[in-house]
Amino acid sequence: MPYTRGGTVDRTEVGALVQSAVDGDTAAWKALVEGLSPLVWSVVRAHRLSEADGHEVYQTVWFRFAQHLGRIREPDKAGSWLASTARNECLKVIKSLRRLTPTDDPQLLDRVSEDRTPEQSVLDSEEAAAQSERVRHLWQEFEALGERCRQLLRVLISSPPPSYQEVSAALGIAVGSIGPMRQRCLRRLRARLDARGAL
């Protein structure tokens, strides 16, 4: 009997697969990787890392999962563990990328497009600053939402979006509750942005 169906794994099967993998069953390990990889990738994509950084995070998440396999307290929630670990690893990468590195390389310093007028450059930079401010407000209000809303929306905004079964496996939310919870979270976010005048 195959462990996976169409690259996904039933949440009810995850605990048994983890236990079998702990016992050395390579087919169970392969089924976990194949079944839960779309979830890991959805979290990675939601954080918009470069392809190289995304692959690095993906590898790190599965390496940590293998390291902790026998110590996961709730094996049936392995998807949640993977999603949370992927998120933490993505945030580590993003934090490290924010550190600015001073340079005196003239090629980097002289990167100015020849066909843009100074006026156009000013307009572009003002528009970019306004857009950046809108995005900053959005993320500030997003961060002020409850942890459950933030977790759910982060996974759902990935591209391509994961199936509700994958979201359920990752976050331990019943499939039927995902849609209503998503609507409540988005309404709350919109209300916060409206109150701030950020839309």
Short mmCIF file of C-alpha atoms in Angstrom, two decimals:
data_model
loop_
_atom_site.label_atom_id
_atom_site.label_comp_id
_atom_site.label_asym_id
_atom_site.label_seq_id
_atom_site.Cartn_x
_atom_site.Cartn_y
_atom_site.Cartn_z
CA MET A 1 0.00 0.00 0.00
CA PRO A 2 1.53 3.38 -0.95
CA TYR A 3 2.15 5.84 1.86
CA THR A 4 1.44 8.87 -0.30
CA ARG A 5 -1.35 9.88 -2.59
CA GLY A 6 -0.54 12.58 -5.11
CA GLY A 7 2.38 13.99 -3.16
CA THR A 8 0.38 14.60 0.02
CA VAL A 9 0.11 12.62 3.19
CA ASP A 10 -3.00 12.27 5.37
CA ARG A 11 -2.61 13.94 8.74
CA THR A 12 -3.77 10.71 10.39
CA GLU A 13 -0.89 8.84 8.71
CA VAL A 14 1.86 11.29 9.70
CA GLY A 15 2.30 10.02 13.27
CA ALA A 16 2.59 6.41 12.11
CA LEU A 17 5.04 7.40 9.37
CA VAL A 18 7.21 9.29 11.86
CA GLN A 19 7.25 6.28 14.18
CA SER A 20 8.17 3.94 11.31
CA ALA A 21 10.92 6.34 10.19
CA VAL A 22 12.30 6.41 13.75
CA ASP A 23 12.40 2.60 13.57
CA GLY A 24 14.51 2.82 10.41
CA ASP A 25 11.83 2.39 7.72
CA THR A 26 13.29 4.23 4.70
CA ALA A 27 10.00 4.03 2.78
CA ALA A 28 8.28 5.88 5.65
CA TRP A 29 11.00 8.55 5.63
CA LYS A 30 10.63 8.94 1.85
CA ALA A 31 6.84 9.21 2.23
CA LEU A 32 7.24 11.95 4.86
CA VAL A 33 9.65 13.92 2.67
CA GLU A 34 7.47 13.55 -0.44
CA GLY A 35 4.23 14.20 1.41
CA LEU A 36 5.33 17.18 3.49
CA SER A 37 7.79 18.86 1.10
CA PRO A 38 5.02 20.95 -0.55
CA LEU A 39 4.23 22.38 2.88
CA VAL A 40 7.90 23.22 3.60
CA TRP A 41 8.22 24.85 0.16
CA SER A 42 5.03 26.86 0.69
CA VAL A 43 6.46 28.37 3.88
CA VAL A 44 9.80 29.06 2.18
CA ARG A 45 8.10 30.70 -0.83
CA ALA A 46 5.93 32.83 1.46
CA HIS A 47 9.11 34.48 2.72
CA ARG A 48 10.31 35.30 -0.83
CA LEU A 49 13.88 34.14 -0.39
CA SER A 50 16.24 33.85 -3.34
CA GLU A 51 16.32 30.42 -4.96
CA ALA A 52 19.69 29.60 -3.36
CA ASP A 53 18.56 30.73 0.12
CA GLY A 54 15.26 28.87 -0.30
CA HIS A 55 17.06 25.61 -1.12
CA GLU A 56 19.39 26.16 1.83
CA VAL A 57 16.44 26.61 4.20
CA TYR A 58 14.67 23.56 2.73
CA GLN A 59 17.76 21.38 3.30
CA THR A 60 18.27 22.76 6.82
CA VAL A 61 14.64 22.08 7.78
CA TRP A 62 14.84 18.42 6.72
CA PHE A 63 18.26 18.04 8.36
CA ARG A 64 16.85 19.35 11.66
CA PHE A 65 13.79 17.12 11.27
CA ALA A 66 16.05 14.08 10.85
CA GLN A 67 18.07 15.15 13.92
CA HIS A 68 14.95 15.52 16.09
CA LEU A 69 12.88 12.70 14.61
CA GLY A 70 12.95 10.49 17.71
CA ARG A 71 12.31 13.43 20.06
CA ILE A 72 9.23 14.97 18.45
CA ARG A 73 6.62 14.90 21.22
CA GLU A 74 3.56 14.84 18.95
CA PRO A 75 4.54 12.85 15.84
CA ASP A 76 1.11 13.40 14.24
CA LYS A 77 1.89 17.14 14.22
CA ALA A 78 5.18 16.73 12.36
CA GLY A 79 3.79 19.07 9.66
CA SER A 80 3.42 21.85 12.23
CA TRP A 81 6.96 21.21 13.45
CA LEU A 82 8.27 21.44 9.88
CA ALA A 83 6.26 24.60 9.10
CA SER A 84 7.44 26.29 12.28
CA THR A 85 11.07 25.29 11.71
CA ALA A 86 10.89 26.48 8.08
CA ARG A 87 9.51 29.83 9.22
CA ASN A 88 12.24 30.25 11.85
CA GLU A 89 14.97 29.37 9.37
CA CYS A 90 13.53 31.82 6.80
CA LEU A 91 13.48 34.59 9.41
CA LYS A 92 17.12 33.86 10.30
CA VAL A 93 18.10 34.21 6.62
CA ILE A 94 16.08 37.44 6.24
CA LYS A 95 17.67 38.88 9.38
CA SER A 96 21.17 38.07 8.12
CA LEU A 97 20.38 39.67 4.73
CA ARG A 98 19.32 42.92 6.40
CA ARG A 99 22.82 43.52 7.68
CA LEU A 100 24.39 46.03 5.32
CA THR A 101 27.91 45.43 4.07
CA PRO A 102 29.89 48.62 3.36
CA THR A 103 31.69 48.63 0.00
CA ASP A 104 34.07 50.80 -1.95
CA ASP A 105 33.59 48.80 -5.16
CA PRO A 106 33.06 51.50 -7.84
CA GLN A 107 30.98 49.14 -10.00
CA LEU A 108 28.44 48.77 -7.19
CA LEU A 109 28.52 52.45 -6.28
CA ASP A 110 28.06 53.68 -9.87
CA ARG A 111 25.02 51.54 -10.71
CA VAL A 112 22.86 54.29 -12.21
CA SER A 113 20.72 53.84 -15.27
CA GLU A 114 21.85 56.17 -18.07
CA ASP A 115 18.43 56.67 -19.63
CA ARG A 116 16.57 58.04 -16.58
CA THR A 117 16.39 61.76 -15.92
CA PRO A 118 17.18 63.09 -12.42
CA GLU A 119 13.49 64.07 -12.12
CA GLN A 120 12.38 60.55 -12.99
CA SER A 121 14.81 59.16 -10.43
CA VAL A 122 13.32 61.43 -7.73
CA LEU A 123 9.73 60.46 -8.68
CA ASP A 124 10.65 56.77 -8.73
CA SER A 125 12.35 56.97 -5.37
CA GLU A 126 9.36 58.85 -3.85
CA GLU A 127 6.96 56.24 -5.22
CA ALA A 128 9.20 53.46 -3.94
CA ALA A 129 9.33 55.14 -0.51
CA ALA A 130 5.51 55.46 -0.40
CA GLN A 131 5.09 51.82 -1.45
CA SER A 132 7.68 50.77 1.10
CA GLU A 133 5.78 52.68 3.80
CA ARG A 134 2.48 50.97 2.82
CA VAL A 135 4.16 47.57 2.95
CA ARG A 136 5.76 48.43 6.31
CA HIS A 137 2.36 49.40 7.74
CA LEU A 138 0.82 46.22 6.37
CA TRP A 139 3.47 44.06 8.03
CA GLN A 140 3.26 46.01 11.30
CA GLU A 141 -0.49 45.34 11.46
CA PHE A 142 0.07 41.76 10.31
CA GLU A 143 2.53 41.23 13.19
CA ALA A 144 -0.07 42.63 15.61
CA LEU A 145 -2.53 39.84 14.67
CA GLY A 146 -2.67 36.76 16.88
CA GLU A 147 -0.06 34.04 16.31
CA ARG A 148 -2.67 31.64 14.89
CA CYS A 149 -3.76 34.19 12.23
CA ARG A 150 -0.16 35.01 11.34
CA GLN A 151 0.72 31.33 10.98
CA LEU A 152 -2.30 30.59 8.80
CA LEU A 153 -1.94 33.62 6.51
CA ARG A 154 1.81 33.11 6.05
CA VAL A 155 1.24 29.59 4.77
CA LEU A 156 -1.77 30.57 2.62
CA ILE A 157 -0.02 33.47 0.83
CA SER A 158 2.64 31.23 -0.65
CA SER A 159 2.83 30.62 -4.36
CA PRO A 160 1.55 28.20 -5.44
CA PRO A 161 -0.84 28.07 -2.46
CA PRO A 162 -0.84 24.80 -0.51
CA SER A 163 -3.98 22.69 -0.41
CA TYR A 164 -6.21 22.90 2.65
CA GLN A 165 -5.09 19.34 3.49
CA GLU A 166 -1.46 20.53 3.61
CA VAL A 167 -2.41 23.55 5.73
CA SER A 168 -4.34 21.23 8.04
CA ALA A 169 -1.34 18.90 8.33
CA ALA A 170 1.02 21.79 9.01
CA LEU A 171 -0.99 23.78 11.50
CA GLY A 172 -3.32 21.23 13.05
CA ILE A 173 -6.47 23.08 11.94
CA ALA A 174 -9.49 21.10 10.74
CA VAL A 175 -9.92 21.48 6.96
CA GLY A 176 -13.46 22.86 7.42
CA SER A 177 -12.22 25.57 9.79
CA ILE A 178 -9.48 26.96 7.51
CA GLY A 179 -11.74 29.05 5.20
CA PRO A 180 -13.77 30.71 8.01
CA MET A 181 -10.62 31.33 10.06
CA ARG A 182 -8.88 32.86 7.01
CA GLN A 183 -11.85 35.22 6.48
CA ARG A 184 -11.84 36.28 10.16
CA CYS A 185 -8.08 36.93 10.06
CA LEU A 186 -8.29 38.96 6.84
CA ARG A 187 -11.25 40.99 8.19
CA ARG A 188 -9.24 41.72 11.35
CA LEU A 189 -6.21 42.78 9.29
CA ARG A 190 -8.34 45.02 7.03
CA ALA A 191 -9.99 46.63 10.08
CA ARG A 192 -6.56 47.37 11.59
CA LEU A 193 -5.34 48.89 8.31
CA ASP A 194 -8.56 50.93 7.90
CA ALA A 195 -8.21 52.27 11.45
CA ARG A 196 -4.65 53.31 10.63
CA GLY A 197 -5.64 54.83 7.27
CA ALA A 198 -3.04 52.64 5.58
CA LEU A 199 -5.15 51.29 2.73
#
